[in-house]
Coordinates of C-alpha atoms in Angstrom, one line a residue:
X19 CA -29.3 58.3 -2.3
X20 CA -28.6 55.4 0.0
X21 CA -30.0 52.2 -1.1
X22 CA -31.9 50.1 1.3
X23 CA -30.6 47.3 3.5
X24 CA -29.2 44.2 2.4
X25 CA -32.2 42.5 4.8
X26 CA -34.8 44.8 3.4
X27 CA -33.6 44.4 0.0
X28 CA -34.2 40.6 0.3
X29 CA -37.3 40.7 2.5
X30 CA -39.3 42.9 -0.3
X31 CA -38.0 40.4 -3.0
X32 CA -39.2 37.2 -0.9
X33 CA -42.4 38.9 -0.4
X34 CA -42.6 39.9 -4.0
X35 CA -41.6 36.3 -5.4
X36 CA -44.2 34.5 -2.7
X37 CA -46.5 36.9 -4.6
X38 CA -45.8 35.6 -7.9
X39 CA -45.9 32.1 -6.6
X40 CA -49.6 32.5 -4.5
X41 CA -51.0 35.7 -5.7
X42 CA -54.1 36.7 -4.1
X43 CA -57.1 36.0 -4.7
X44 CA -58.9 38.8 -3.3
X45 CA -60.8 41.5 -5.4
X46 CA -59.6 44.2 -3.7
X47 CA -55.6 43.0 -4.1
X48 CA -55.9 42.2 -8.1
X49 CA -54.0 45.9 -9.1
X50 CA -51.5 45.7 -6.5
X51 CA -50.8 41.5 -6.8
X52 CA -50.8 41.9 -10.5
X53 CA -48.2 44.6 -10.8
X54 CA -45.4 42.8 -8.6
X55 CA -46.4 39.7 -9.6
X56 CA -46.2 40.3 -13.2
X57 CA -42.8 41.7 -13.1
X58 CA -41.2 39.3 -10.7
X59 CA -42.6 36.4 -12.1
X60 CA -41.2 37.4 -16.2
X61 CA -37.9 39.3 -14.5
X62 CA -37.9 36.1 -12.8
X63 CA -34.0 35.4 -14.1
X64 CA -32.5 38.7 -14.0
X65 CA -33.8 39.0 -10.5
X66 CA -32.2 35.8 -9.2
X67 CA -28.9 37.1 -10.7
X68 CA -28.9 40.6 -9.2
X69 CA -30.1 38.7 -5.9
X70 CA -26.7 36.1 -6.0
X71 CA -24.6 39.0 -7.0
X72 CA -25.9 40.9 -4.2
X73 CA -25.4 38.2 -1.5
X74 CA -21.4 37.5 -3.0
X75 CA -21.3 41.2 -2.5
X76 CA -22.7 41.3 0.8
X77 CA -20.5 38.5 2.2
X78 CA -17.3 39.6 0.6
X79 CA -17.5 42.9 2.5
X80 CA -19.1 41.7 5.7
X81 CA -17.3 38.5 6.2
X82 CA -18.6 36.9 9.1
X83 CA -20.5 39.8 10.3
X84 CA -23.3 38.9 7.0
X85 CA -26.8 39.3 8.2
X86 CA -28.0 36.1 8.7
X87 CA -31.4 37.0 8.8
X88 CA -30.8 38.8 5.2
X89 CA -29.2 35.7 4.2
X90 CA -32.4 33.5 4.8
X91 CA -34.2 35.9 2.5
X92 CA -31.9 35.8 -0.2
X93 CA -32.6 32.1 -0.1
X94 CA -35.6 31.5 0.4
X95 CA -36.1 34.5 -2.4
X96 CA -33.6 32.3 -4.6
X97 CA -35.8 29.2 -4.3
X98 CA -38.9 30.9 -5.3
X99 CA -37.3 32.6 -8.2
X100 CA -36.0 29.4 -9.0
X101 CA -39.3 27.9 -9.2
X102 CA -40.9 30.7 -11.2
X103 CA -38.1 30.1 -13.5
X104 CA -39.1 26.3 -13.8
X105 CA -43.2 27.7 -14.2
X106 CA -42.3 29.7 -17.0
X107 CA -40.2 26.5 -18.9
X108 CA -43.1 24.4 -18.2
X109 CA -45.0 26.7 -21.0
X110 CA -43.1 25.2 -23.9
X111 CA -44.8 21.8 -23.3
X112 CA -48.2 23.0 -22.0
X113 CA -48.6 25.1 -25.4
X114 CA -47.2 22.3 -27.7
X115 CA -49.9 19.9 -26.0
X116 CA -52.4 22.6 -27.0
X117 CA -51.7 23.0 -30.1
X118 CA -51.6 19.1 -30.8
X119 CA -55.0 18.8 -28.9
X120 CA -57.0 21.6 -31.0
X121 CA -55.5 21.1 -34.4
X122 CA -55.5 17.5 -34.6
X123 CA -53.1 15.3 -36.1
X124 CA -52.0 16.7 -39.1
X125 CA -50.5 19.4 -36.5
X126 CA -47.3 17.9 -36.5
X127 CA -46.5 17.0 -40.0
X128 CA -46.8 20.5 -40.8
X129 CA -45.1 21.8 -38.3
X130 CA -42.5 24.2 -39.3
X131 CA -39.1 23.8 -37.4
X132 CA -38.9 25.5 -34.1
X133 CA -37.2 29.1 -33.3
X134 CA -34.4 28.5 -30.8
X135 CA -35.3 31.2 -27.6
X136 CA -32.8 33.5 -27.5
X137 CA -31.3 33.3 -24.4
X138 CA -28.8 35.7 -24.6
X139 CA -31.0 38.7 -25.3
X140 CA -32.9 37.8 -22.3
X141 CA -30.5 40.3 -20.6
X142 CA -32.6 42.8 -22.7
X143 CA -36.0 42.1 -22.3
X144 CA -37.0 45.9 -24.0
X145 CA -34.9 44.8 -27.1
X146 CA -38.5 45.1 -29.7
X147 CA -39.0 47.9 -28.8
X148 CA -36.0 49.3 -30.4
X149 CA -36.3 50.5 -34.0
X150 CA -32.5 48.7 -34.8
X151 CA -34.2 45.8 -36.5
X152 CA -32.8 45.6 -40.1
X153 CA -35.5 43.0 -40.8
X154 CA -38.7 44.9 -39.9
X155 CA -39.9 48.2 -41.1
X156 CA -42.5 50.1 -39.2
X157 CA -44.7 53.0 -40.4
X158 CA -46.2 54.7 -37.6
X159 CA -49.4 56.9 -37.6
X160 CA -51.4 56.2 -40.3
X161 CA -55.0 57.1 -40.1
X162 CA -58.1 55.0 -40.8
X163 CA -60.1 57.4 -38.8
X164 CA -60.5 61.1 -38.2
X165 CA -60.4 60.3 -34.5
X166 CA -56.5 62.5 -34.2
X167 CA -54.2 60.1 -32.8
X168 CA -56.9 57.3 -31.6
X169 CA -57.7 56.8 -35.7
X170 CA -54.0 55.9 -36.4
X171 CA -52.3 52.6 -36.6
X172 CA -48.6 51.2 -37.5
X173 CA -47.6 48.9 -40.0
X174 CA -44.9 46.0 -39.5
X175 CA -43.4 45.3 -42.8
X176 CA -40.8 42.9 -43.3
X177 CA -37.9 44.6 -45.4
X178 CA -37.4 41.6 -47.5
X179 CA -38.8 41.2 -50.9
X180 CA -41.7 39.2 -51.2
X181 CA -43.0 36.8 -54.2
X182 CA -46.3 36.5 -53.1
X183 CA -48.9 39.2 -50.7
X184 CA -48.2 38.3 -47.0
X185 CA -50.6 36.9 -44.7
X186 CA -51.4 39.9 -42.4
X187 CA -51.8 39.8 -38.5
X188 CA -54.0 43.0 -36.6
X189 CA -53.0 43.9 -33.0
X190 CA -55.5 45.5 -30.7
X191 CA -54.0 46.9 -27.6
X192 CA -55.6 46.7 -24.3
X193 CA -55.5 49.3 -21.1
X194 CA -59.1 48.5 -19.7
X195 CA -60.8 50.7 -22.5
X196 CA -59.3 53.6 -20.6
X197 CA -55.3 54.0 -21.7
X198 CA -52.8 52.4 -23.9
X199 CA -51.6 52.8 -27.7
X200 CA -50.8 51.1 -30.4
X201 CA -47.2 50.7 -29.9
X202 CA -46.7 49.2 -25.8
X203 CA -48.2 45.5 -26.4
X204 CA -47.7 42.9 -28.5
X205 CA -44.6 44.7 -30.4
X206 CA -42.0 41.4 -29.3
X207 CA -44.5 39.1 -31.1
X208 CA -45.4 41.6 -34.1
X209 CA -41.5 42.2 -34.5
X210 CA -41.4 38.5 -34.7
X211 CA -43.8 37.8 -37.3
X212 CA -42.4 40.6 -39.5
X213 CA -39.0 39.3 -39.7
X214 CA -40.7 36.2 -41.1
X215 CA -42.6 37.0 -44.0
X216 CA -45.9 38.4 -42.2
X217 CA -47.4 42.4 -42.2
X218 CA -48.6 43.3 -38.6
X219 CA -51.1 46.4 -38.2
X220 CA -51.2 47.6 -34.6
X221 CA -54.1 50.3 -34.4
X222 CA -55.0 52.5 -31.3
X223 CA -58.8 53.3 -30.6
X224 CA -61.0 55.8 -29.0
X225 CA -61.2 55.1 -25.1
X226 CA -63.4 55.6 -22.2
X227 CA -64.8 57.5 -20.3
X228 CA -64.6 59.7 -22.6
X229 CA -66.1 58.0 -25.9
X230 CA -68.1 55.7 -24.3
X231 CA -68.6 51.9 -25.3
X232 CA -69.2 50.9 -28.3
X233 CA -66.7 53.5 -29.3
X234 CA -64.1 51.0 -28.8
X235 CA -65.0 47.8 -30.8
X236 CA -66.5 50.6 -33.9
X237 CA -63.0 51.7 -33.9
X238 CA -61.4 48.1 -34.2
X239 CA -64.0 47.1 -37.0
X240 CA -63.6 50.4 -38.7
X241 CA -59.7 49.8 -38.6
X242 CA -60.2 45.9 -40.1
X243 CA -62.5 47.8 -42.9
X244 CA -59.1 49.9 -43.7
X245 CA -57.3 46.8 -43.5
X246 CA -59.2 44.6 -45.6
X247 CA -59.2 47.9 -48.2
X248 CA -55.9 49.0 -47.8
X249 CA -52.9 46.4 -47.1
X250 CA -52.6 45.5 -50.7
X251 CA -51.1 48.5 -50.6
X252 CA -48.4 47.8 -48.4
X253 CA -47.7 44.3 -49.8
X254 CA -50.7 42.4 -48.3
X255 CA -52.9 39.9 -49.0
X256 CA -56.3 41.5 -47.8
X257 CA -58.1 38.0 -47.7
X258 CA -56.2 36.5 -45.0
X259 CA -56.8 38.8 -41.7
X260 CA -55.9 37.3 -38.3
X261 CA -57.1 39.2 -35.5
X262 CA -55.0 39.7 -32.0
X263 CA -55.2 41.5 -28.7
X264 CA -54.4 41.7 -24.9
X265 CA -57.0 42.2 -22.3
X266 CA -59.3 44.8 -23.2
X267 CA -57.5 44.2 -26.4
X268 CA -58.5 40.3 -26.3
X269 CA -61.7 41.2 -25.3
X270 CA -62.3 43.6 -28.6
X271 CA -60.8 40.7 -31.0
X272 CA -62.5 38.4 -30.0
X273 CA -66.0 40.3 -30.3
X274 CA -64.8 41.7 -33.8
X275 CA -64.2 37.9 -34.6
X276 CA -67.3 36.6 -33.5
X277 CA -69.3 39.5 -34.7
X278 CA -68.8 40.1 -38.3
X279 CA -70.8 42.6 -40.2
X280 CA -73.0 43.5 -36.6
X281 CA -74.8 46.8 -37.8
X282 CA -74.8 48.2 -34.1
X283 CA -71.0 48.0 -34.7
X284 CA -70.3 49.6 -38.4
X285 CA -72.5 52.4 -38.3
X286 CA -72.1 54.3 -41.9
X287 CA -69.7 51.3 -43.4
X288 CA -72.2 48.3 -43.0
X289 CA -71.0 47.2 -46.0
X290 CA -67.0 46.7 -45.3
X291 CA -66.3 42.6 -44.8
X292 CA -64.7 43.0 -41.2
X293 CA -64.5 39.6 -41.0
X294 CA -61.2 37.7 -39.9
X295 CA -59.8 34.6 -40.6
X296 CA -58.8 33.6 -37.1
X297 CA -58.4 34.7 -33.7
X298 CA -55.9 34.7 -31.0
X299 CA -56.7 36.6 -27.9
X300 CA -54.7 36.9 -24.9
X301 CA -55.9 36.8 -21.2
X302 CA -59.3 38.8 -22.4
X303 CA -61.9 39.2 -20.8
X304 CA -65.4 37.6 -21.8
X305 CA -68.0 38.3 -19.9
X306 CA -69.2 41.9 -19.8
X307 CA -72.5 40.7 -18.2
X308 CA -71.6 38.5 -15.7
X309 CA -73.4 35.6 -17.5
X310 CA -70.6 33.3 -16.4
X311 CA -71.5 33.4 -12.6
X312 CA -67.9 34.6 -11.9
X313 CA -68.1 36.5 -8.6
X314 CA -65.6 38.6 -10.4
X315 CA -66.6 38.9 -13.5
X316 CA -70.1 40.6 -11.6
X317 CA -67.9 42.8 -9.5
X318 CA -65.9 43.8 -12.8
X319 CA -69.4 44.6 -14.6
X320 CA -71.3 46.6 -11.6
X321 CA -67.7 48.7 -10.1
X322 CA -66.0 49.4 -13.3
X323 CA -67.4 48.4 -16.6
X324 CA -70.5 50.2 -15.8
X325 CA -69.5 53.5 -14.7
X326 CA -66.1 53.9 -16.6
X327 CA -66.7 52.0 -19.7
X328 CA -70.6 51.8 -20.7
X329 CA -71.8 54.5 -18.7
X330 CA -75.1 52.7 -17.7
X331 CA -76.1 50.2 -15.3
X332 CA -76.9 46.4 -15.8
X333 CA -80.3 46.4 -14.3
X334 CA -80.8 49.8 -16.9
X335 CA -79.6 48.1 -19.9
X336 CA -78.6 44.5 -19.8
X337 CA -78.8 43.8 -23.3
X338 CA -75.8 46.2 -23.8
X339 CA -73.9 43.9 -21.6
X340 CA -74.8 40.9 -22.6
X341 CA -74.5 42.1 -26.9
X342 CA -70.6 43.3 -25.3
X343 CA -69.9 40.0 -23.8
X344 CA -68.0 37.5 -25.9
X345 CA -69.4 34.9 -24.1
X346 CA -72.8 35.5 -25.5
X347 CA -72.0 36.0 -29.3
X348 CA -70.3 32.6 -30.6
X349 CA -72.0 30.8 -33.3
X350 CA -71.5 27.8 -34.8
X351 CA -69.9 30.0 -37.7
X352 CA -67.3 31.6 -35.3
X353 CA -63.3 31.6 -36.9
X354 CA -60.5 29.5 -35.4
X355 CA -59.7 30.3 -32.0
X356 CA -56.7 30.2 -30.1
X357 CA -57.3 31.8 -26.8
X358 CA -54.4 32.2 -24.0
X359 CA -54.8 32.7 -20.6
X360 CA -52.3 32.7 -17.4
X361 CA -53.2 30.4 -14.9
X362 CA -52.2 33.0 -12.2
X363 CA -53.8 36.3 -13.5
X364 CA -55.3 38.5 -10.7
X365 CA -57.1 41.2 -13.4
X366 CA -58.6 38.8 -15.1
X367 CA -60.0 35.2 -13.5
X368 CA -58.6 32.4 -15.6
X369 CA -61.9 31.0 -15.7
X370 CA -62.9 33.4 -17.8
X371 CA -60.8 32.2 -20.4
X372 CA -62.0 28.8 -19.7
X373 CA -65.5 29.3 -19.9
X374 CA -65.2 30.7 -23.3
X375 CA -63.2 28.0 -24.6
X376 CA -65.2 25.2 -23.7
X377 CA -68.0 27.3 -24.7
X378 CA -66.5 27.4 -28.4
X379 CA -65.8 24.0 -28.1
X380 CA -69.6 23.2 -27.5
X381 CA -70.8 25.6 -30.5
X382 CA -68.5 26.4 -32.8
X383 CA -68.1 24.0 -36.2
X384 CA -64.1 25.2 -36.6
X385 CA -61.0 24.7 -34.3
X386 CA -60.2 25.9 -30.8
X387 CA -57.1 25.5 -29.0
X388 CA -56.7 26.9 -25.4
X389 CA -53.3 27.1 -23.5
X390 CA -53.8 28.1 -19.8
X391 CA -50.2 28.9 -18.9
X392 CA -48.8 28.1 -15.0
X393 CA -47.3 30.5 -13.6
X394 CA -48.3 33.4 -15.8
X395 CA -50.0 36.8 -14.6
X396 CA -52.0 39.1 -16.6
X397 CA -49.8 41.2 -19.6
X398 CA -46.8 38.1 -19.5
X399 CA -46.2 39.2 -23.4
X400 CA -45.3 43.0 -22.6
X401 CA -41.7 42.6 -23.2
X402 CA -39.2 39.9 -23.8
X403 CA -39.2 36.7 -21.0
X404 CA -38.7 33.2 -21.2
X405 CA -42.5 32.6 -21.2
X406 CA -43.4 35.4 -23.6
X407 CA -40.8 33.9 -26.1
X408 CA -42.3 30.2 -26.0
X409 CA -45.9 32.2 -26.6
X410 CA -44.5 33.9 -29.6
X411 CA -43.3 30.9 -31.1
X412 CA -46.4 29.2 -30.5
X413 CA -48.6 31.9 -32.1
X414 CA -46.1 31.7 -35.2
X415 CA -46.8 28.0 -35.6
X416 CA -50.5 28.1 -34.9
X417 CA -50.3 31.0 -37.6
X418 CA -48.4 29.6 -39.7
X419 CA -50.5 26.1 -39.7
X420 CA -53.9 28.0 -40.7
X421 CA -52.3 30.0 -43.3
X422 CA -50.7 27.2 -45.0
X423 CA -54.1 25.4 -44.7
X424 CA -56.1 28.1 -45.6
X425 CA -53.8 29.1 -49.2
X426 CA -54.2 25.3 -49.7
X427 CA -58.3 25.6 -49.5
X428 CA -57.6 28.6 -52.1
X429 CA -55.5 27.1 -54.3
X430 CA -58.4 24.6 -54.8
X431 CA -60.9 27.0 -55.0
X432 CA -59.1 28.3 -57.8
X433 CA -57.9 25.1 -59.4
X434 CA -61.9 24.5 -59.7
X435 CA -62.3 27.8 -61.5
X436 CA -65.1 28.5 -59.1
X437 CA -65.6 32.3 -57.3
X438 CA -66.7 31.0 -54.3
X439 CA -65.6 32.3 -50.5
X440 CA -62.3 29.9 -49.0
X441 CA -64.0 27.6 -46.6
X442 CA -63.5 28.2 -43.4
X443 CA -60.1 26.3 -42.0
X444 CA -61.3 25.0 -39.0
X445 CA -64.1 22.8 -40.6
X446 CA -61.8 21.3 -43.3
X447 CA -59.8 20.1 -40.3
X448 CA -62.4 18.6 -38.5
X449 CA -63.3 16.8 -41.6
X450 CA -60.4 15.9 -42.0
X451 CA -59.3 14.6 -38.8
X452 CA -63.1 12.5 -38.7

């Protein structure tokens, strides 16, 4: 099969790089802007290679005769992909600013030492998903459900030996309710963690339309119940349980987090402490009930959530919305939040992510950060990028602060010889930093 023309080549790369740059807007262009965008704007180097390694092939054979107006397009593509490249670098600075801003001033002194990004595997940006990782360990398919496949999760297990339980991190992936597994988000960062010390559980949930919501957020409190249960098991320590997800996946964390113990949500294991110690959701979305005033968080409620997800209406049943919306259920109780958000996302507003942020902010007594990334659409973590690897490093230190912080609050819960639950992390900060 003949490949296309060098001009047509190069015009559907400018015309998918100006979509990474000024994605649209429009509700109707979200799917089809996210999709290009997404992939040009995280294949943003590889692209820019092939693109001068097309053009020095072009004009070797071609000479003189080189189509000028293919020529244009290969720079003016090259510009753009230059810039995206320079969006994407701008992330390691706009996260460390977070970071310094929501945990305070003690952020820095114990800070671990940073990860160098490496560059050379960016050539293979599907490298976690490979099994050849002598560090990390995976058991795949374990059930915490009788729900077949959809009751199954995998275990991350560092292959070292460990001196003391490891701190354990839970991965929900997204798919809009509808699709997805376990094992297609998340797994660069959860590869990650492993290596170093930490046990990541990626589960897989019932979705929609078939098992309509609350199906989905049952599933991922049922699956923390097995967690909090279980991971002793597999070398973990079942009191510190961090709470992760994309998307849908973002949106079900961060409900779990802020909705520990909601009967509506553990029928038959009421009982089981789903409770986590923090939360870091990416890009999620917030508002099932369009409380935000988003024009796109109502069109998102009344074309899709309704029919496909909750199978009702809002003017039929608004509390179901509004008890699904993150948005409405923080508390001044609610764990430590980091929440993550691309600035360019077309699936999800970024102002979604904002909203519930500040809205944090104003309630909750414990520590928020919030990193709105330039440049970054919806699912930027999927695979291995330059921004994706500056995230991952920046979830490892946030992660790596609470945890030390939180074992500290334990140790002197125990020094006092008291049996009394760790306070929460976030309010020993703010104390502290008062």
């Amino acid at each position: 099969m003949r490949l296309p023309s060098y001009r047509l080549r190069h015009l559907a790369l400018a015309v998918a790089t100006a979509n990474a740059l000024r994605p649209p807007r429009q509700p109707h262009a979200g799917v089809a802007a996210f999709f290009a965008g997404w992939l040009t704007g995280e294949l943003a180097p590889q692209l820019l290679a092939a693109s001068v390694a097309d053009t020095a092939v072009q004009a070797a054979r071609k000479g003189r005769r080189t189509d000028a107006v293919g020529l244009g397009l290969a720079a003016a593509s090259s510009v753009g992909l230059a810039r995206l490249i320079s969006e994407a670098l701008k992330v390691r600075t706009v996260l460390e600013d977070a970071l310094r801003e929501g945990l305070g001033d003690d952020y820095e002194s114990t800070r671990t030492t940073d990860n160098p990004i490496p560059w050379q595997a960016m050539a293979r940006p599907l490298r976690a998903f490979s099994d050849r990782d002598p560090d990390v360990r995976v058991i795949r398919n374990v059930a915490y459900a009788d729900h077949g496949r959809r009751g199954t999760l995998d275990l991350y297990l560092p292959t070292r030996t460990a001196t003391q339980p490891a701190p354990v991190l839970v991965q929900v992936h997204g798919g809009a309710w509808i699709l997805g597994r376990k094992d297609q988000q998340a797994v660069p960062l959860m590869r990650h963690l492993a290596a170093r010390g930490w046990i990541c559980v990626a589960i897989n949930y019932r979705l929609a339309p078939r098992n309509p919501f609350p199906a989905q957020i049952i599933d991922v409190k049922r699956a923390l119940a097995w967690v909090r249960a279980h991971i002793a098991e597999y070398g973990g320590d079942s009191r510190y349980l961090a709470l992760t997800g994309g998307s849908a996946g973002g949106h079900l964390a961060a409900l779990a987090a802020l909705t520990p113990g909601d009967p509506a949500y553990q029928p038959g294991f009421e009982q089981a402490d789903t409770s986590v110690e923090c939360a870091i959701p990416f890009y999620g979305v917030y508002d099932f009930a369009g409380a935000s005033g988003l024009r796109s968080a109502e069109l998102m409620r009344d074309r899709f959530l309704a029919p496909r997800v909750l199978h009702s209406t809002w003017s039929e049943e608004p509390a179901r919305f509004e008890a699904a919306s993150p948005l409405l259920r923080i508390t001044p109780d609610a764990p430590d939040f980091f929440v993550i958000h691309g600035a360019s996302d077309t699936m999800v507003e970024v102002a979604q992510g904002r909203l519930f942020a500040e809205r944090l902010r104003e309630v909750s007594h414990n520590t928020v950060v919030y990193a709105e990334l330039p440049g970054a659409q919806h699912a930027f973590d999927v695979f291995g990028s330059i921004r994706s690897e500056y995230v991952i490093r920046a979830v490892e230190r946030f992660l790596t602060w609470h945890h030390a912080r939180w074992l500290a609050a334990a140790d002197a819960v125990s020094d006092a010889g008291s049996v009394v639950e760790v306070p929460p992390v976030g309010a020993d900060v703010r104390g502290a930093a008062s």
